[in-house]
PDB file of C-alpha atoms in Angstrom:
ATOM      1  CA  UNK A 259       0.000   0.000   0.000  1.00  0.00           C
ATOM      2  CA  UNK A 260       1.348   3.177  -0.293  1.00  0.00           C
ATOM      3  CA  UNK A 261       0.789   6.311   0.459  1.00  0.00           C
ATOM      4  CA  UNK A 262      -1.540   8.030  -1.539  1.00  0.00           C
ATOM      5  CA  UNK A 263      -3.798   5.022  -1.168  1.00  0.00           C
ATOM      6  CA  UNK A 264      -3.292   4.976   2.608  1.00  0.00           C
ATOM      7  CA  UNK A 265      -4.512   8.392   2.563  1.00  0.00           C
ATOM      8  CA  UNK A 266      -7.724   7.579   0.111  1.00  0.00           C
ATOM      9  CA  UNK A 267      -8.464   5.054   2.373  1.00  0.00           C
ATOM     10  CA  UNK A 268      -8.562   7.091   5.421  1.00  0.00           C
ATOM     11  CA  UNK A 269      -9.904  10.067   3.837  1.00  0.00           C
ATOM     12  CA  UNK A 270     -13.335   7.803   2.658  1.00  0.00           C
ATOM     13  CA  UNK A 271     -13.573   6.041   5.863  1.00  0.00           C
ATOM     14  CA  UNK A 272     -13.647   9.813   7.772  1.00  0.00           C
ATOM     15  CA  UNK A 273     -16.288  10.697   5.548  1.00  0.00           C
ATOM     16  CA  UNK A 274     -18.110   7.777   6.165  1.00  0.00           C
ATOM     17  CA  UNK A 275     -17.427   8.137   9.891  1.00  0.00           C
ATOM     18  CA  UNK A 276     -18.607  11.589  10.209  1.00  0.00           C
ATOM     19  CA  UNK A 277     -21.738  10.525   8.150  1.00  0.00           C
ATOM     20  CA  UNK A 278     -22.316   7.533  10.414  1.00  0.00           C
ATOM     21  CA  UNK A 279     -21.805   9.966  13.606  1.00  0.00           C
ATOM     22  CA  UNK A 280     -24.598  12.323  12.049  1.00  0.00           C
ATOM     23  CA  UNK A 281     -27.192   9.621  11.926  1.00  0.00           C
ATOM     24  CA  UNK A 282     -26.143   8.108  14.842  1.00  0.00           C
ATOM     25  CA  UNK A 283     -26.970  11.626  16.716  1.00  0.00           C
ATOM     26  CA  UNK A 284     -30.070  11.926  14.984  1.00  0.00           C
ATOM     27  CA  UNK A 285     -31.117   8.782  15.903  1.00  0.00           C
ATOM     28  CA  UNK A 286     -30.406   9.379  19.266  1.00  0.00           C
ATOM     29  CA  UNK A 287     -32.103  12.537  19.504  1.00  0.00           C
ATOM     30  CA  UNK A 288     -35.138  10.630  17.911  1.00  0.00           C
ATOM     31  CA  UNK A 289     -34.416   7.918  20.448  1.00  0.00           C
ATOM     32  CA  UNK A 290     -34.518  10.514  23.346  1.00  0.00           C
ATOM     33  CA  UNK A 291     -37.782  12.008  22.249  1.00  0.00           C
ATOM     34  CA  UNK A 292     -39.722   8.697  22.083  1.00  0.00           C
ATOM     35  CA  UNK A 293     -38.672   7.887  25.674  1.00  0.00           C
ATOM     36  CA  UNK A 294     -39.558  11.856  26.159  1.00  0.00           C
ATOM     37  CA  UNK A 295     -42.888  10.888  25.166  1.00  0.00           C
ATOM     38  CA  UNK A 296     -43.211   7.560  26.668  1.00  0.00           C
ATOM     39  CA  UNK A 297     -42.477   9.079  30.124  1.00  0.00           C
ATOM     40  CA  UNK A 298     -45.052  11.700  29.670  1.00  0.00           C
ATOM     41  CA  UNK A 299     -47.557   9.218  28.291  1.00  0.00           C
ATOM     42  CA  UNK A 300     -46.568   6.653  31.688  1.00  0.00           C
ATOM     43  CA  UNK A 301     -47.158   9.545  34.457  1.00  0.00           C
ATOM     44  CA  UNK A 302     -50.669  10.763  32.363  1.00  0.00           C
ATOM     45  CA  UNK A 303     -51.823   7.056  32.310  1.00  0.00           C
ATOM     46  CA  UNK A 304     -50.838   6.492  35.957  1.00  0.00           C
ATOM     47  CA  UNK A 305     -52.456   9.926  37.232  1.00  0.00           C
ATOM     48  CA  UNK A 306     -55.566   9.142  35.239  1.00  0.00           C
ATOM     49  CA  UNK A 307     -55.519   4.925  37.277  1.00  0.00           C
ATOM     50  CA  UNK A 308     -55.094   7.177  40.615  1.00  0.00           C
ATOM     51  CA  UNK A 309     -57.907   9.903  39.997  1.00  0.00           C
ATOM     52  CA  UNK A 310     -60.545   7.251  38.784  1.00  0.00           C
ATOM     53  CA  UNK A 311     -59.386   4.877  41.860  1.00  0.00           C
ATOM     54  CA  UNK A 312     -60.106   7.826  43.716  1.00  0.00           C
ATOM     55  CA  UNK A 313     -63.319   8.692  42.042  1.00  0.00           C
ATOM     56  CA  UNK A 314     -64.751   5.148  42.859  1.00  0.00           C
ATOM     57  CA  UNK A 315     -63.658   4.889  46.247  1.00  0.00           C
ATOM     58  CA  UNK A 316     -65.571   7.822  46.831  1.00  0.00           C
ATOM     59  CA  UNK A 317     -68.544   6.719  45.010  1.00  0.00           C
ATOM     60  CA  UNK A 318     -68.453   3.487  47.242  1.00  0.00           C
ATOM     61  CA  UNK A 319     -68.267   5.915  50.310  1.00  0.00           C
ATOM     62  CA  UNK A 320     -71.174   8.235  50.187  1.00  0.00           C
ATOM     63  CA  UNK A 321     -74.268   6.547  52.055  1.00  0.00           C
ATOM     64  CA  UNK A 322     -77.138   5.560  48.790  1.00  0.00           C
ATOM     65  CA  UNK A 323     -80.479   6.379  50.749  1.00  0.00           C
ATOM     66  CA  UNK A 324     -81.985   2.950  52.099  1.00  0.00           C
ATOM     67  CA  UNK A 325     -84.794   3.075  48.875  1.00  0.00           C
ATOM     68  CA  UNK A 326     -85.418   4.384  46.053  1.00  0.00           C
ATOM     69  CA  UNK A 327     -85.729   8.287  45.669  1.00  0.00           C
ATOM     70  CA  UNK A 328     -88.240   9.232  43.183  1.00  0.00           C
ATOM     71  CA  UNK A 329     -89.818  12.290  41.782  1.00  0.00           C
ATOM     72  CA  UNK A 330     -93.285  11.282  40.200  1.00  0.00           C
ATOM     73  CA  UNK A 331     -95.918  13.830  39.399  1.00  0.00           C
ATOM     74  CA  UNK A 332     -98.534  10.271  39.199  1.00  0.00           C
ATOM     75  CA  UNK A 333     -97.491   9.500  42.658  1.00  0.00           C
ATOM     76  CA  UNK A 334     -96.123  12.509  44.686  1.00  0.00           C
ATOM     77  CA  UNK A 335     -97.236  11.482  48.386  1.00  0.00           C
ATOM     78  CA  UNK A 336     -95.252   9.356  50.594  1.00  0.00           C
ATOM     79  CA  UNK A 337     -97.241   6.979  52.703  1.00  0.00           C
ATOM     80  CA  UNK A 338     -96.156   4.684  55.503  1.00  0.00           C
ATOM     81  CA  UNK A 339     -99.173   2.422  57.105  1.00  0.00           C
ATOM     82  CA  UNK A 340     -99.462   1.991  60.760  1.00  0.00           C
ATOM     83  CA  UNK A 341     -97.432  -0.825  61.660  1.00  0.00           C
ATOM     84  CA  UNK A 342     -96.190  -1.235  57.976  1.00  0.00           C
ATOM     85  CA  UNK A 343     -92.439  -1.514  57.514  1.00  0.00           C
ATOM     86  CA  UNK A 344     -92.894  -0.336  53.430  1.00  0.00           C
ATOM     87  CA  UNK A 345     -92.886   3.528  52.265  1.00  0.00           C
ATOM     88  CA  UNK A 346     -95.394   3.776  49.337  1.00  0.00           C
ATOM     89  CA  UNK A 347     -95.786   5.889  46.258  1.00  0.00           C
ATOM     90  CA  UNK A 348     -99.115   7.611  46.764  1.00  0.00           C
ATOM     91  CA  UNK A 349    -101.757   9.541  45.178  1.00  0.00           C
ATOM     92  CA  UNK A 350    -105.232  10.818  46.068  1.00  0.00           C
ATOM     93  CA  UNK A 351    -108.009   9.428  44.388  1.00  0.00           C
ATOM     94  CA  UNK A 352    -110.632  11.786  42.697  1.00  0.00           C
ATOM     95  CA  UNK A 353    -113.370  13.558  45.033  1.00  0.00           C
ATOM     96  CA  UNK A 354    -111.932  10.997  47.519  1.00  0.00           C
ATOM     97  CA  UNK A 355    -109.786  11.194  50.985  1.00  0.00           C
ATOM     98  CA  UNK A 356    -108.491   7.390  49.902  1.00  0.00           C
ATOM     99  CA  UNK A 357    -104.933   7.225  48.411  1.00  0.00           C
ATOM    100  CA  UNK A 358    -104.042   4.687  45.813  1.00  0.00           C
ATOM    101  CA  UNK A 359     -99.989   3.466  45.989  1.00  0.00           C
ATOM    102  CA  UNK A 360     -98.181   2.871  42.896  1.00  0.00           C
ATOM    103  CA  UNK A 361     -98.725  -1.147  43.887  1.00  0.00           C
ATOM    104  CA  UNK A 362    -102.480  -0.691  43.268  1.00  0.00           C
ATOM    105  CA  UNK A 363    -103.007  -1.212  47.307  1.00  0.00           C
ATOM    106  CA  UNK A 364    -106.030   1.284  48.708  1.00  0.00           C
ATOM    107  CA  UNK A 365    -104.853   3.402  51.792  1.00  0.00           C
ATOM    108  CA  UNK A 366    -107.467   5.237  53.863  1.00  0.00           C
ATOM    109  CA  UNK A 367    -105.945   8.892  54.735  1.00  0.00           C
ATOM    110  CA  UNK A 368    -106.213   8.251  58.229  1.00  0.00           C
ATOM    111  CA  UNK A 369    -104.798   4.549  58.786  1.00  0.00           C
ATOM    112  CA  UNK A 370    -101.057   6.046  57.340  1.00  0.00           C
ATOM    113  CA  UNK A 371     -98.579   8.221  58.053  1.00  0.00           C
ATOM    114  CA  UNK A 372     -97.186  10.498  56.170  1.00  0.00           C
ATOM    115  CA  UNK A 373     -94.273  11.263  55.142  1.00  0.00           C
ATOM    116  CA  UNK A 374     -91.922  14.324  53.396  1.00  0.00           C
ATOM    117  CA  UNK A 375     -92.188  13.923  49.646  1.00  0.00           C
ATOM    118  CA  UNK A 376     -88.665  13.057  49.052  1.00  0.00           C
ATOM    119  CA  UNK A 377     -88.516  10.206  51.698  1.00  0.00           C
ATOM    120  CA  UNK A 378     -87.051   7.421  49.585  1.00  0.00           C
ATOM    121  CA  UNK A 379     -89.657   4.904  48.232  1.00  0.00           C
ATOM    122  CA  UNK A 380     -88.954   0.928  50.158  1.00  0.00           C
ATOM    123  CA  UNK A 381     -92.175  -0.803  49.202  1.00  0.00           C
ATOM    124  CA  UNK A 382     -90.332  -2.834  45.428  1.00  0.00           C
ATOM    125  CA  UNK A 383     -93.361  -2.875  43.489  1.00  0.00           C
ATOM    126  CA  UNK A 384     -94.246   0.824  43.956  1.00  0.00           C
ATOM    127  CA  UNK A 385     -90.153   1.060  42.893  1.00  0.00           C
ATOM    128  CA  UNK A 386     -90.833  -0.692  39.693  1.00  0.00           C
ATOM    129  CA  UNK A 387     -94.087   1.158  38.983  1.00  0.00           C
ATOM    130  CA  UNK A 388     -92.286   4.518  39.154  1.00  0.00           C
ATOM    131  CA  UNK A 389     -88.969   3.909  37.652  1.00  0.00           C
ATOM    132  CA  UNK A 390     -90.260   3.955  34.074  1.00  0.00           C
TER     133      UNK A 390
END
């Protein structure tokens, strides 16, 4: 070998160094930014685990009334017979003082009790007749 083609050699493989250290720090600034982005991506995913962890928990916590709240124009009165354990969905019949519950049953006015108009609703088929 001699000279000249030492240096022709040498000269080529600098080039193709310095090209090869070019992609290799583009790469690794493309390589950098993906685990940039990764990282960020990680921390959202976990925050977002933690707040809807947190979100159910206290879902599970608050008290859920011990029957079924219900707003019904058909039914608005809240009945509770003497020595009953059930809360009924009432109305007043026409021209009458006798209440009719959502589970067809007929109340007299003065064998109940009655109750505030958003006591929650215990008796289950006066629950299904109102839900829908």
């Amino acid at each position: 070998m001699t000279r000249e083609e030492y240096e022709e050699r040498m000269s080529a493989l600098e080039a193709e160094t310095a090209r090869a250290r070019e992609v290799h720090i583009a790469a690794k600034s493309r390589f950098d930014a993906l685990c940039d982005k990764q990282r960020v991506l990680r921390t959202a995913w976990q925050d977002q685990q933690k707040a809807a962890a947190a979100s159910e928990k206290a879902a599970q916590a608050t008290v859920a009334p011990a029957g079924f709240v219900i707003k019904n124009s058909a039914y608005p009165c809240r009945t509770k017979p003497h020595r009953g354990r059930h809360v009924h969905a009432a109305a007043y019949r026409t021209g009458t003082v006798s209440l009719t519950t959502a589970c067809n049953k007929q109340q007299d006015e003065e064998t109940v009790d009655h109750l505030d108009e958003d006591t929650p609703v215990t008796c289950p088929p006066c629950q299904r007749n109102t839900q829908g």
